[in-house]
Coordinates of C-alpha atoms and ligand atoms in Angstrom, one line a residue:
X1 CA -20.8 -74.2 -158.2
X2 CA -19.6 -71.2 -156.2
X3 CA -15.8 -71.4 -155.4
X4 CA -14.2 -70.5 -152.5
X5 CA -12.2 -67.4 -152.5
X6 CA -8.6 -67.2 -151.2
X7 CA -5.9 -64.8 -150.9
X8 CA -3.7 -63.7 -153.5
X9 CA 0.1 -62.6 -152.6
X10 CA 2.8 -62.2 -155.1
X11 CA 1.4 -64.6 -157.4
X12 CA -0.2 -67.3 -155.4
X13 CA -3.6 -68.4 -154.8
X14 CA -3.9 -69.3 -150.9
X15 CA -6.1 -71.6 -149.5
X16 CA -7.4 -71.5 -145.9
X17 CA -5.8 -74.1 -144.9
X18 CA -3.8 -72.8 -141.3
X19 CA -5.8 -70.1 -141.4
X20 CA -8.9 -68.4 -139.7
X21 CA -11.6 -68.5 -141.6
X22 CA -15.2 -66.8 -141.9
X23 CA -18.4 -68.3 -143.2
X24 CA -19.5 -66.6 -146.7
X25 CA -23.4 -66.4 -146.4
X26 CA -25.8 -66.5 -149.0
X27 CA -28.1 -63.5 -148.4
X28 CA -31.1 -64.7 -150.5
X29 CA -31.4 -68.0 -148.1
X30 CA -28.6 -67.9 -145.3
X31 CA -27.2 -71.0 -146.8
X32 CA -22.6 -71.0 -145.8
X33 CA -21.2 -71.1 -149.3
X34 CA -17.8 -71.5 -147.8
X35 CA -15.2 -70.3 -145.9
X36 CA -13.0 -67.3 -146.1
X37 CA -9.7 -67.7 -145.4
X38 CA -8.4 -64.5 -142.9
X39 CA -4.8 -63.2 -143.6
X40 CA -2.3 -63.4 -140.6
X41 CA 0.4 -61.1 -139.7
X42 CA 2.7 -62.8 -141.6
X43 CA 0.5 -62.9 -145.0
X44 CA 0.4 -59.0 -144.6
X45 CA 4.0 -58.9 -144.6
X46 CA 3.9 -60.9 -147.4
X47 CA 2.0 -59.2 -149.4
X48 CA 3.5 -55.5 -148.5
X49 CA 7.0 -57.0 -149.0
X50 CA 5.7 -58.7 -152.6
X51 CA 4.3 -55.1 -153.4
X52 CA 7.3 -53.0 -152.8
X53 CA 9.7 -55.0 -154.5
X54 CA 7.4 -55.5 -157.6
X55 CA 7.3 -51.6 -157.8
X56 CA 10.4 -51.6 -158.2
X57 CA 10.1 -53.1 -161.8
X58 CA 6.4 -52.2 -162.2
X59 CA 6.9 -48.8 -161.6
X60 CA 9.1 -48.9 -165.3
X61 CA 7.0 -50.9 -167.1
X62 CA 6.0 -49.3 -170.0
X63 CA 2.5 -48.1 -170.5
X64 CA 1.8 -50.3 -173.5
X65 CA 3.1 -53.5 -171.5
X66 CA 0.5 -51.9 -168.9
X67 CA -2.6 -51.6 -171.4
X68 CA -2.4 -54.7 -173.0
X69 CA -2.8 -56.3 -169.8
X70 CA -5.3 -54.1 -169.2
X71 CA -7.0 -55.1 -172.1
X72 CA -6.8 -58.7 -171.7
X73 CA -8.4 -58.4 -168.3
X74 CA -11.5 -56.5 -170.1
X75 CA -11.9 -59.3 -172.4
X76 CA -11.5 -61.8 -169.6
X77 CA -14.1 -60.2 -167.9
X78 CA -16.6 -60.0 -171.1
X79 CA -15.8 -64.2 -171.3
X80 CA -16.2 -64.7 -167.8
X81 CA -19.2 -62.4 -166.8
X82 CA -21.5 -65.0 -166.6
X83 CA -19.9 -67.3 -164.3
X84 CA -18.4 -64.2 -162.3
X85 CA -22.3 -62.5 -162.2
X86 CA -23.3 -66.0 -160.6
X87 CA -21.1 -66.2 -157.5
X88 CA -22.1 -62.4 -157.5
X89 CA -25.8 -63.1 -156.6
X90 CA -24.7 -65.9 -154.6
X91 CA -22.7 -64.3 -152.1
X92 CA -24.3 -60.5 -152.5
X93 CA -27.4 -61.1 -153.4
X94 CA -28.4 -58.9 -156.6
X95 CA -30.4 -60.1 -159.4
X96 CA -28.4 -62.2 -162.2
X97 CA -29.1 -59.7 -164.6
X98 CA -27.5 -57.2 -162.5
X99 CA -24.6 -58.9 -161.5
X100 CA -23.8 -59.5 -165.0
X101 CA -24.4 -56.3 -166.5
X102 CA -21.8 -55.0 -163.5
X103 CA -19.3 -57.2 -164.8
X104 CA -19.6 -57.0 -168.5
X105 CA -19.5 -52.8 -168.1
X106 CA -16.4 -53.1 -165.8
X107 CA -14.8 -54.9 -168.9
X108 CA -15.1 -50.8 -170.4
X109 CA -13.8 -49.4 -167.2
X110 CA -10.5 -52.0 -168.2
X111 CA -10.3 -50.5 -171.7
X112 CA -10.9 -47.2 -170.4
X113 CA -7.9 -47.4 -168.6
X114 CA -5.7 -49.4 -171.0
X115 CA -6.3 -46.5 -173.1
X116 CA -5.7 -43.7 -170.8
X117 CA -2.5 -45.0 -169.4
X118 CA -0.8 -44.2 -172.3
X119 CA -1.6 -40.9 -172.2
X120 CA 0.1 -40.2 -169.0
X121 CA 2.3 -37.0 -170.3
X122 CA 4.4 -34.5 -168.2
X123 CA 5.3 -31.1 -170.2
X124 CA 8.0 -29.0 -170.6
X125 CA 8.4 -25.2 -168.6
X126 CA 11.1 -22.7 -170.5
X127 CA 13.3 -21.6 -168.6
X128 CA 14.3 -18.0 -167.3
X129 CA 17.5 -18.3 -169.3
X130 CA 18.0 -20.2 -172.3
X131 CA 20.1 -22.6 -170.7
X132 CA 17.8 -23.6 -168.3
X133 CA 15.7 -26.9 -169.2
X134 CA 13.0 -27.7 -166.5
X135 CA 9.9 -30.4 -166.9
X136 CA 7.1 -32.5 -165.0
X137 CA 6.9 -35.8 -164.7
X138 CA 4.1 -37.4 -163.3
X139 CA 5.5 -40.9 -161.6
X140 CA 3.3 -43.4 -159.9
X141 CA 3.2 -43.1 -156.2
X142 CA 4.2 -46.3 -155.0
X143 CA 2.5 -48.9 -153.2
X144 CA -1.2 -48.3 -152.5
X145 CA -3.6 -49.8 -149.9
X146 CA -7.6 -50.1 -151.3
X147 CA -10.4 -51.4 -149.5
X148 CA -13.1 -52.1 -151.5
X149 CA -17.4 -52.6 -150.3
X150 CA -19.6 -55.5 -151.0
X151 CA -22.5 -53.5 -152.8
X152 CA -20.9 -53.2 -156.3
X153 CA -18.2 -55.5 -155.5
X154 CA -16.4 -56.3 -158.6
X155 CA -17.0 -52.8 -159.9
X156 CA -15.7 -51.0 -156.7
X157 CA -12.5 -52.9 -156.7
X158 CA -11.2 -53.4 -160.5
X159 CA -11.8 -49.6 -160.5
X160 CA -9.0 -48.8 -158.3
X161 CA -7.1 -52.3 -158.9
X162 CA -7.0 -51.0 -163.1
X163 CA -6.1 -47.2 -161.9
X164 CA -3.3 -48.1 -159.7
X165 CA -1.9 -50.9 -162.4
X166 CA -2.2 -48.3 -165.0
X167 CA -0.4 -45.6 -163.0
X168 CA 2.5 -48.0 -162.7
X169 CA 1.6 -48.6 -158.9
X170 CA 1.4 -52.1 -157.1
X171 CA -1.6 -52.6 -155.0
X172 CA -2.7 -54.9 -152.2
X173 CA -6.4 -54.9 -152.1
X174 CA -8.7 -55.7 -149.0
X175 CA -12.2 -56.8 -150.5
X176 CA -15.4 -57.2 -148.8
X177 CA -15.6 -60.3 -146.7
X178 CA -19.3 -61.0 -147.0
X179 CA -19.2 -60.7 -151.0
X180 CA -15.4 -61.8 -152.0
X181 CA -15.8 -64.1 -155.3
X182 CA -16.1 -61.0 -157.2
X183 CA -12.6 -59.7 -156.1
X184 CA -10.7 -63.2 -156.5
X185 CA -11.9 -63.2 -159.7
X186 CA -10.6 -59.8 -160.8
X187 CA -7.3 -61.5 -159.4
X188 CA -7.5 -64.5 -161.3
X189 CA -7.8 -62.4 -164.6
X190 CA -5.1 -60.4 -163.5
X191 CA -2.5 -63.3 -163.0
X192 CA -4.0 -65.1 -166.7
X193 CA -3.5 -61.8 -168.3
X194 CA 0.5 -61.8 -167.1
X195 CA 0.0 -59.5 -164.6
X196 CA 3.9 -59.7 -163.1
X197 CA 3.7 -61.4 -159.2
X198 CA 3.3 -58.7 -156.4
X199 CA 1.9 -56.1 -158.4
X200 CA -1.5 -56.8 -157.5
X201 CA -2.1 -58.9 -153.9
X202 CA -6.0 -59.6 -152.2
X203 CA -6.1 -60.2 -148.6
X204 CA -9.1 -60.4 -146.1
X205 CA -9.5 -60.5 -142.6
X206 CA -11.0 -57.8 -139.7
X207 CA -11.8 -54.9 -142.0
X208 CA -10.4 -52.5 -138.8
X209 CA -7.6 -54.5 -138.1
X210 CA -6.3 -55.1 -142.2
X211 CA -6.5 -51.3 -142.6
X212 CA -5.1 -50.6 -139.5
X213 CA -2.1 -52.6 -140.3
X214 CA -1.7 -51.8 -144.0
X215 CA -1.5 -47.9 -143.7
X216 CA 0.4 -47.6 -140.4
X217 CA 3.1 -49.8 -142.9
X218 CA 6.2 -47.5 -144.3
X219 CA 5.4 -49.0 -147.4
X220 CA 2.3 -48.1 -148.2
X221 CA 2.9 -44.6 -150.4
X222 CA -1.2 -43.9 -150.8
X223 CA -4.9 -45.4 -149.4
X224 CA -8.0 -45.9 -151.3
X225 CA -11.2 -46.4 -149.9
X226 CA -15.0 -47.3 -150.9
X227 CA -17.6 -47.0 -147.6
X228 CA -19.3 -45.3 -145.4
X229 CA -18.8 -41.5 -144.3
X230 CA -17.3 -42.7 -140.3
X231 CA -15.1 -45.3 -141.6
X232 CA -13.6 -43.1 -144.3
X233 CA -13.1 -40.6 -142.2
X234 CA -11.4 -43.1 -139.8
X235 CA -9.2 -44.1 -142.6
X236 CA -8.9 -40.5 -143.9
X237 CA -7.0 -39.8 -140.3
X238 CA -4.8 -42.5 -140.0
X239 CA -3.3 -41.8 -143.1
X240 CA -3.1 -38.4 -142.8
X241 CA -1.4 -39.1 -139.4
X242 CA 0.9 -41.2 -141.7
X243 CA 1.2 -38.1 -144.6
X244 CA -0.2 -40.6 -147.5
X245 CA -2.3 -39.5 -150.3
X246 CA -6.1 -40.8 -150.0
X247 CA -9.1 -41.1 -152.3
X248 CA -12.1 -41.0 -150.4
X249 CA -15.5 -42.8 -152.3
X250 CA -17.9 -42.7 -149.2
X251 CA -21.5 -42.4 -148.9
X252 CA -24.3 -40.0 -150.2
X253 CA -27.9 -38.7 -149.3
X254 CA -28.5 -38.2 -153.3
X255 CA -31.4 -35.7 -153.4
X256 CA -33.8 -35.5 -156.0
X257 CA -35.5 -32.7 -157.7
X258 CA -38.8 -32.9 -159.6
X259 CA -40.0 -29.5 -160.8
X260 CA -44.0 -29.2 -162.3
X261 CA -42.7 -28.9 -165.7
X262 CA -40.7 -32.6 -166.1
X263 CA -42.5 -35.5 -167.9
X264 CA -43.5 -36.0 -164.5
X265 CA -44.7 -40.0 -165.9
X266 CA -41.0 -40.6 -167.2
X267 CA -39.4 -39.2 -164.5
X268 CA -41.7 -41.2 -161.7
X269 CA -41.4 -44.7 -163.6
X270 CA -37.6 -44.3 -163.8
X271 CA -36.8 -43.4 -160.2
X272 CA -38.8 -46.4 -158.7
X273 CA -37.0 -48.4 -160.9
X274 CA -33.4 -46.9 -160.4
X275 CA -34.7 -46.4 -156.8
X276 CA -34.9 -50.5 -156.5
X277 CA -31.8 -51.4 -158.4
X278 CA -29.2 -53.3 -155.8
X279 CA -31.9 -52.8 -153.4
X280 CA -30.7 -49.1 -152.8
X281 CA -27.7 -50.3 -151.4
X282 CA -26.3 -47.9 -154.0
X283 CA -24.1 -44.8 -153.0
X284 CA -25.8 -42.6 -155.5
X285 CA -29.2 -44.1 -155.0
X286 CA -31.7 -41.5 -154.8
X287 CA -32.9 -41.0 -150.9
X288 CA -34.8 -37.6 -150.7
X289 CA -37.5 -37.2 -153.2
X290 CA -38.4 -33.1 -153.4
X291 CA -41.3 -33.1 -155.6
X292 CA -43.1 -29.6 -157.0
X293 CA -46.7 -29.5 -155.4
X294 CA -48.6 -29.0 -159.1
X295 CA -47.6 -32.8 -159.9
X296 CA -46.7 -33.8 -156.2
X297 CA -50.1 -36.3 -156.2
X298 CA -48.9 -37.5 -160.2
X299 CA -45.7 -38.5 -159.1
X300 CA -46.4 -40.3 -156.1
X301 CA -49.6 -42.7 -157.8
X302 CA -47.2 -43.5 -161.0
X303 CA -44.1 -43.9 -158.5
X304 CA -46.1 -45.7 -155.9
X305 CA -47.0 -48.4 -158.3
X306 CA -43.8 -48.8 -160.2
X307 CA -42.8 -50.4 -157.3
X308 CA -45.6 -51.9 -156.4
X309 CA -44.9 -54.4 -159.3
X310 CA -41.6 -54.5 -158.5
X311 CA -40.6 -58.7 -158.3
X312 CA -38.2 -59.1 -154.7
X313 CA -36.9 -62.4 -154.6
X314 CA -33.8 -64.0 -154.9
X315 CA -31.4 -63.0 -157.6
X316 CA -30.8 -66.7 -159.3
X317 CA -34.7 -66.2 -160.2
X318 CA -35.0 -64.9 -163.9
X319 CA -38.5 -63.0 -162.9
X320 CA -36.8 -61.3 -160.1
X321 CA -36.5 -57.4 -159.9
X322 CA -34.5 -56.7 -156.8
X323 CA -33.1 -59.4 -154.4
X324 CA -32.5 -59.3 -150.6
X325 CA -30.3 -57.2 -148.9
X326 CA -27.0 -58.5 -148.8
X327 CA -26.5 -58.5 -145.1
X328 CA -29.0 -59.5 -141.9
X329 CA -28.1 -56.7 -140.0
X330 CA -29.1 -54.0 -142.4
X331 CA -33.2 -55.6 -142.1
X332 CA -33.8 -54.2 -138.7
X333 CA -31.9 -50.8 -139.5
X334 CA -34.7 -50.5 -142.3
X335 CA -37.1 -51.6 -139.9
X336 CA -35.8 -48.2 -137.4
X337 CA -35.9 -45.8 -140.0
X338 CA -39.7 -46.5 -141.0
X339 CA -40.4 -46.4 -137.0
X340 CA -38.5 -43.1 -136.8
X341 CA -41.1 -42.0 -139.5
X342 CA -43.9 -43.3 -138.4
X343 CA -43.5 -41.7 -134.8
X344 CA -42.8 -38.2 -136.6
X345 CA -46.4 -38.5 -138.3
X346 CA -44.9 -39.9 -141.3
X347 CA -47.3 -41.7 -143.9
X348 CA -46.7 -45.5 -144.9
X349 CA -47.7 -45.7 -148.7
X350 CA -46.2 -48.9 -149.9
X351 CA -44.1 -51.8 -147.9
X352 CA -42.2 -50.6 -144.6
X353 CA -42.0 -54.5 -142.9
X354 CA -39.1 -57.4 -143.8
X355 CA -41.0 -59.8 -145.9
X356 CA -42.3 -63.0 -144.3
X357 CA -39.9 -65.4 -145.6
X358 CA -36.3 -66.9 -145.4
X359 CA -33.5 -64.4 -146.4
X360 CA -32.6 -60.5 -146.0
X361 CA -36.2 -59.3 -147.4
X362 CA -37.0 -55.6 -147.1
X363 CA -39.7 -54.5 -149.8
X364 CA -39.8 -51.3 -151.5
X365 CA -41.4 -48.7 -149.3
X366 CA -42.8 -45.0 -149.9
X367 CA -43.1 -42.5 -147.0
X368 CA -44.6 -39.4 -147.1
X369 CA -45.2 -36.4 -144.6
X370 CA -42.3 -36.6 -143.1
X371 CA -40.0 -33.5 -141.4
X372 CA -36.6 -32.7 -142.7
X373 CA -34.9 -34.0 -139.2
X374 CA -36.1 -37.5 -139.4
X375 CA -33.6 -40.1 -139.8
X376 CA -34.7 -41.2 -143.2
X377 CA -34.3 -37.9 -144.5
X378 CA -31.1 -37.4 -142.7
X379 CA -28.9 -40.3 -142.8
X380 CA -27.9 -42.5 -145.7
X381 CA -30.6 -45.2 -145.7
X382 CA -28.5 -47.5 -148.0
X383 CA -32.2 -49.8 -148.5
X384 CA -35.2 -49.5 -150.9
X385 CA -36.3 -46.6 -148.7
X386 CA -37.9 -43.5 -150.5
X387 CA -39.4 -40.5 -148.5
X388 CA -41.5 -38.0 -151.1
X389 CA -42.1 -35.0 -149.8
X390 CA -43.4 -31.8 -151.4
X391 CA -42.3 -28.0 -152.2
X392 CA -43.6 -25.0 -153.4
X393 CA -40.2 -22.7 -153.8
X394 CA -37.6 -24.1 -155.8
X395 CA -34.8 -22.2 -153.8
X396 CA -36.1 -23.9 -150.6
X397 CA -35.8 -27.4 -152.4
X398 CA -32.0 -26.3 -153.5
X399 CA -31.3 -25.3 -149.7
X400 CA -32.8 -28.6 -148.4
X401 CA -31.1 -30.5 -150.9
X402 CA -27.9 -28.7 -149.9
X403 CA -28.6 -29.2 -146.2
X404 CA -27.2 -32.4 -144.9
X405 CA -23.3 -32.9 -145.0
X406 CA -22.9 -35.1 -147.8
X407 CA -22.4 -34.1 -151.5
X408 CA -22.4 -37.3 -153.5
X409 CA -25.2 -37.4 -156.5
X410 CA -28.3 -35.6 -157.2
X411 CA -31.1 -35.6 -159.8
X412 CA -33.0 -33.0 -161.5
X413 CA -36.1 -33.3 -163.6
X414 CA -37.3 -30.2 -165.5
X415 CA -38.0 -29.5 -169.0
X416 CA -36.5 -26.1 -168.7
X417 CA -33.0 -25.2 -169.4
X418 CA -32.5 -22.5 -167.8
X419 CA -33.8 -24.2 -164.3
X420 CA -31.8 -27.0 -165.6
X421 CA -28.4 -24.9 -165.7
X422 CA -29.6 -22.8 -162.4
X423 CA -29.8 -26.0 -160.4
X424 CA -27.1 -27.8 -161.8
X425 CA -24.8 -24.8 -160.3
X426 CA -26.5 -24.1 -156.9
X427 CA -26.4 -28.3 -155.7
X428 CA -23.5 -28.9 -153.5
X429 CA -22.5 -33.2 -155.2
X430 CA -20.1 -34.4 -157.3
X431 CA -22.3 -35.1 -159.9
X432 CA -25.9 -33.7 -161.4
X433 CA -28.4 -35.8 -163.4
X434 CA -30.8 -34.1 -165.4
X435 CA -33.6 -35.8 -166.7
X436 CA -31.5 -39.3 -166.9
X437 CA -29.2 -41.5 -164.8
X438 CA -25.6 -40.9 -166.4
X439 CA -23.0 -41.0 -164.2
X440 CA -20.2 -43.6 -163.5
X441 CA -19.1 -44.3 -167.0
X442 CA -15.6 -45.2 -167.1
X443 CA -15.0 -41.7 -169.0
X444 CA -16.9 -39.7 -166.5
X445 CA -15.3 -38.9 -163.1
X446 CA -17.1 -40.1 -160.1
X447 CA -16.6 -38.7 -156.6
X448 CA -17.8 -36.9 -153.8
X449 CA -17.6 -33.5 -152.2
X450 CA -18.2 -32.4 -148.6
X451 CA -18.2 -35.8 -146.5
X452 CA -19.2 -37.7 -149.1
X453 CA -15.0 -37.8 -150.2
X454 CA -11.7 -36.5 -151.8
X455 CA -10.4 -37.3 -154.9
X456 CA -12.3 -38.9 -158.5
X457 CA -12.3 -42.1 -160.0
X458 CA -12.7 -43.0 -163.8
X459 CA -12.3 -39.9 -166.5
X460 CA -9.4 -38.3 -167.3
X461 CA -8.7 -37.5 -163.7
X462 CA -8.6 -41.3 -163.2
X463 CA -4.7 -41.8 -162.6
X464 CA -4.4 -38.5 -160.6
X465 CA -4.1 -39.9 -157.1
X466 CA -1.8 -42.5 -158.1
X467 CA 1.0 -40.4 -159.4
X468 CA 3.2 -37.8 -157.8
X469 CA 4.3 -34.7 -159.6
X470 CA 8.2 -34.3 -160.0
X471 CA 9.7 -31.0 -161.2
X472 CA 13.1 -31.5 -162.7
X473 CA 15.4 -28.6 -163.8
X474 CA 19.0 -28.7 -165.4
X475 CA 21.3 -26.5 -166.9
Ligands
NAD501 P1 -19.5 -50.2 -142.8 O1 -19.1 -48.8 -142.7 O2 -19.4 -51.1 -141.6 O3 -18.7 -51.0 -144.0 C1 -18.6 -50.5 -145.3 C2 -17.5 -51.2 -146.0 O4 -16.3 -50.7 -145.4 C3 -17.5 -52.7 -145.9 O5 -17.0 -53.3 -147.1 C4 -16.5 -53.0 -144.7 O6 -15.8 -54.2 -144.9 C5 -15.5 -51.8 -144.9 N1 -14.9 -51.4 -143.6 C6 -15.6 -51.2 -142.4 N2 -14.7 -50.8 -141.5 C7 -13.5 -50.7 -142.1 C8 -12.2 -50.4 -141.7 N3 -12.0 -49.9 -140.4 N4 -11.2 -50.5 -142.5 C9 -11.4 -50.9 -143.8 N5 -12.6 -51.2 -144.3 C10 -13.6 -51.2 -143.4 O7 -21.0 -50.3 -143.3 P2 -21.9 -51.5 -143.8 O8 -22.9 -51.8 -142.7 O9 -21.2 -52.6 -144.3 O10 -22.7 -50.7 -145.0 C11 -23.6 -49.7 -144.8 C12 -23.0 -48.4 -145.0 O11 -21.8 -48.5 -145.7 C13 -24.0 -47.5 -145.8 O12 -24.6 -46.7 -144.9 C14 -23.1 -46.8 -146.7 O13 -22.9 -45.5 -146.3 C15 -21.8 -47.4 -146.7 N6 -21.3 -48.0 -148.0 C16 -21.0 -47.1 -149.0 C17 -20.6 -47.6 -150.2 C18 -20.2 -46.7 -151.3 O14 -20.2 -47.1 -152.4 N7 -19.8 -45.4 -151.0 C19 -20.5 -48.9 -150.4 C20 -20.9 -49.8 -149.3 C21 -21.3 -49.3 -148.1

């Protein structure tokens, strides 16, 4: 049975009850699963009041008091993963197998960090004279605002939730309305791991109006963000208005590079199937296929029917490849972006209209012939969208791939290092895959450059925006 999600401020599951509340829709057949519960003013002021004065212990916590919570959250989450994946597919829509497999390698992004945070060192400087002593410490920043998105929404949110903890921070999360059981569950794990009351606190409400609230606030030392490119940089202005440190995980355009000398079979099978994972509602989803001409016609027939035989249907379905999209609005927006190719002379080669049936259903669809201005090849389509087009020069495939504004992921298939190494330097993203999908391991940092953010989450640079530097010199 799914349950209802509540808030959580300084230690206390809250009901709706008093409230407003929002319906919580299933995406797969529009069924209400229940009802959100909104915060009100005064729940904010809760929750920031709860956080500050639990820094004030928190932030002197010792780091192994820190990891072994930490650790007992990650085998919560292996225990629980089932039960969590569930309400996952019921309230976002992904296939079981999915949602599971998100929660169950979250459990590694908990470790990961119960590990690193003890590792948090400063270092000593010598002094000019011998009398001199100077050092860095690296404190935790204080309290910190995070608003998480609904497409990975357990993995989005424990991310910053386990980074902040581990930093020594306290934290007031707003999760994603339309997907919350994932983030009430990372609190309930929290609290039966010991996590002290105040350190971590979930609200909900009017995404705008939460945000709004929580980093205008005195007390909020730093703001984390998962979302789109406007909202972050919405965000990324009030708090720099404010002078509080931000990370910035926002949306991508992830080109793809095939060259004529990949195993152009491998490469084909394993982008319609990464293609179609979370529906492409992915921020590192590939979006803009640049194929070499040689094996241009290869690609497309293997890719082409790779997701042909791709099962859509709802997520609770054991035979089912990719589910709905998890919100009704997003349906039409795919149905634009195929229009807007369509009209530019583009060619349809699989899917392009909703499915004929009860739910968010968009199929997998493959556009070809398509200029570099249309909107599919210039803004995020966040759908199983694919436009393939062709090239002859690789440097003109490097500039197009560096053309648009973002600078999330990209993708390289070649079987020749040297191209390999020469691409990998010349793309403009936060991250290059060659010849595999590898990125957003807890040890591996995962970020942005250009719009697409500031800042890295997971890896060793994990804790960096949660602390502040501190120079200290005596004689
Ligand atoms: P959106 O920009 O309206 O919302 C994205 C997320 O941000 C949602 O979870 C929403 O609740 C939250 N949000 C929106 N306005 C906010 C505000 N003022 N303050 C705080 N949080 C706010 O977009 P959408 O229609 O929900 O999703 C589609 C777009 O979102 C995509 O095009 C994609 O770029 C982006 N997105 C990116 C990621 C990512 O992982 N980077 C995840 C989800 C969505």
């Amino acid at each position: 049975m799914y349950e209802t999600p509540t808030l959580y401020i300084d230690g206390e599951f809250l009901s709706g009850e008093g409230r407003k509340t929002q319906d919580i829709v299933n995406p797969a057949t529009h069924e209400v699963l229940g009802q959100l519960p909104h915060a009100s003013r005064a729940d904010l002021d809760r929750a920031l009041s709860a956080a500050a004065r639990a820094f004030e212990t928190w932030r002197d916590s010792s780091p192994l008091q820190r990891s072994e919570i930490l650790r007992r959250v990650a085998q919560l989450s292996r225990e629980r993963a089932r039960e969590i994946g569930r309400n996952v597919t019921l309230d976002q829509g992904k296939p079981l197998a999915e949602s599971v497999a998100e929660i169950t390698t979250c459990a590694d992004h908990a470790d990961w960090h119960a590990e690193e945070c003890r590792r948090i060192y400063g270092r000593v400087i010598a002094g000019r004279r011998p009398e001199v002593h100077q050092y860095v410490v690296r404190e935790p920043v204080g309290v910190c605002a995070a608003f998480t998105p609904w497409n990975f929404p357990f993995n989005q949110a424990i991310r910053k939730v386990c980074a902040a903890i581990g930093a020594g921070c306290t934290i007031i999360l707003k999760g994603p309305e339309d997907s919350p059981s994932a983030v009430i569950a990372i609190a309930r794990m929290f609290h039966d791991a010991g996590l002290p009351p105040g350190v971590l606190n979930i609200v909900w409400g009017v995404p705008a109006e939460v945000s709004d609230y929580l980093i205008r606030s005195p007390i909020v030392r730093k703001v984390s963000f998962t979302g789109s490119v406007p909202v972050g940089k919405q965000l990324a202005a009030l708090a720099g208005a404010h002078m509080k440190r931000i990370t910035m995980e926002l949306g991508g355009h992830s080109p793809v590079i095939v060259f004529d000398d990949a195993n152009v079979e491998k490469a084909a099978t394993q982008l319609a199937r990464f293609k179609v994972r979370n529906a492409g509602q992915v921020c590192i989803s590939p979006t803009r296929f640049y194929v070499q001409d040689k094996v241009y016609a290869s690609f497309l027939e293997t890719f082409v029917q790779t997701l042909r035989d791709i099962k859509v249907g709802d997520g609770l379905e054991t035979d089912t490849d990719m589910g709905p999209l998890a919100h009704e609005r997003r349906v039409p927006t795919m149905s634009r972006f195929v229009e807007d190719s369509l009209a530019r002379g583009g060619k349809l080669l699989l899917g392009g209209e909703p499915l004929d049936r009860k739910g968010n259903f968009f199929p997998p669809t493959v556009i070809t012939e398509i200029p570099e201005d249309s909107m599919v090849m210039t803004e995020e389509p966040f759908g199983p969208l694919a436009p393939v087009v062709p090239f002859s020069d690789p440097e003109q495939a490097i500039r197009q791939a560096n053309s648009l504004p973002y600078g999330l992921a990209s993708y390289v298939f070649t079987s020749s290092l040297q191209t390999a190494n020469r691409v990998a330097r010349a793309l403009e993203a936060g991250q290059v895959n060659i010849n595999h999908f590898g990125s957003a391991l807890p040890e591996t940092p995962f970020g942005g450059v250009k719009d697409s953010g500031i800042g890295s989450e997971g890896g060793s640079e994990t804790f960096d925006g949660y602390l502040v530097t501190k120079f200290v010199t005596a004689i």
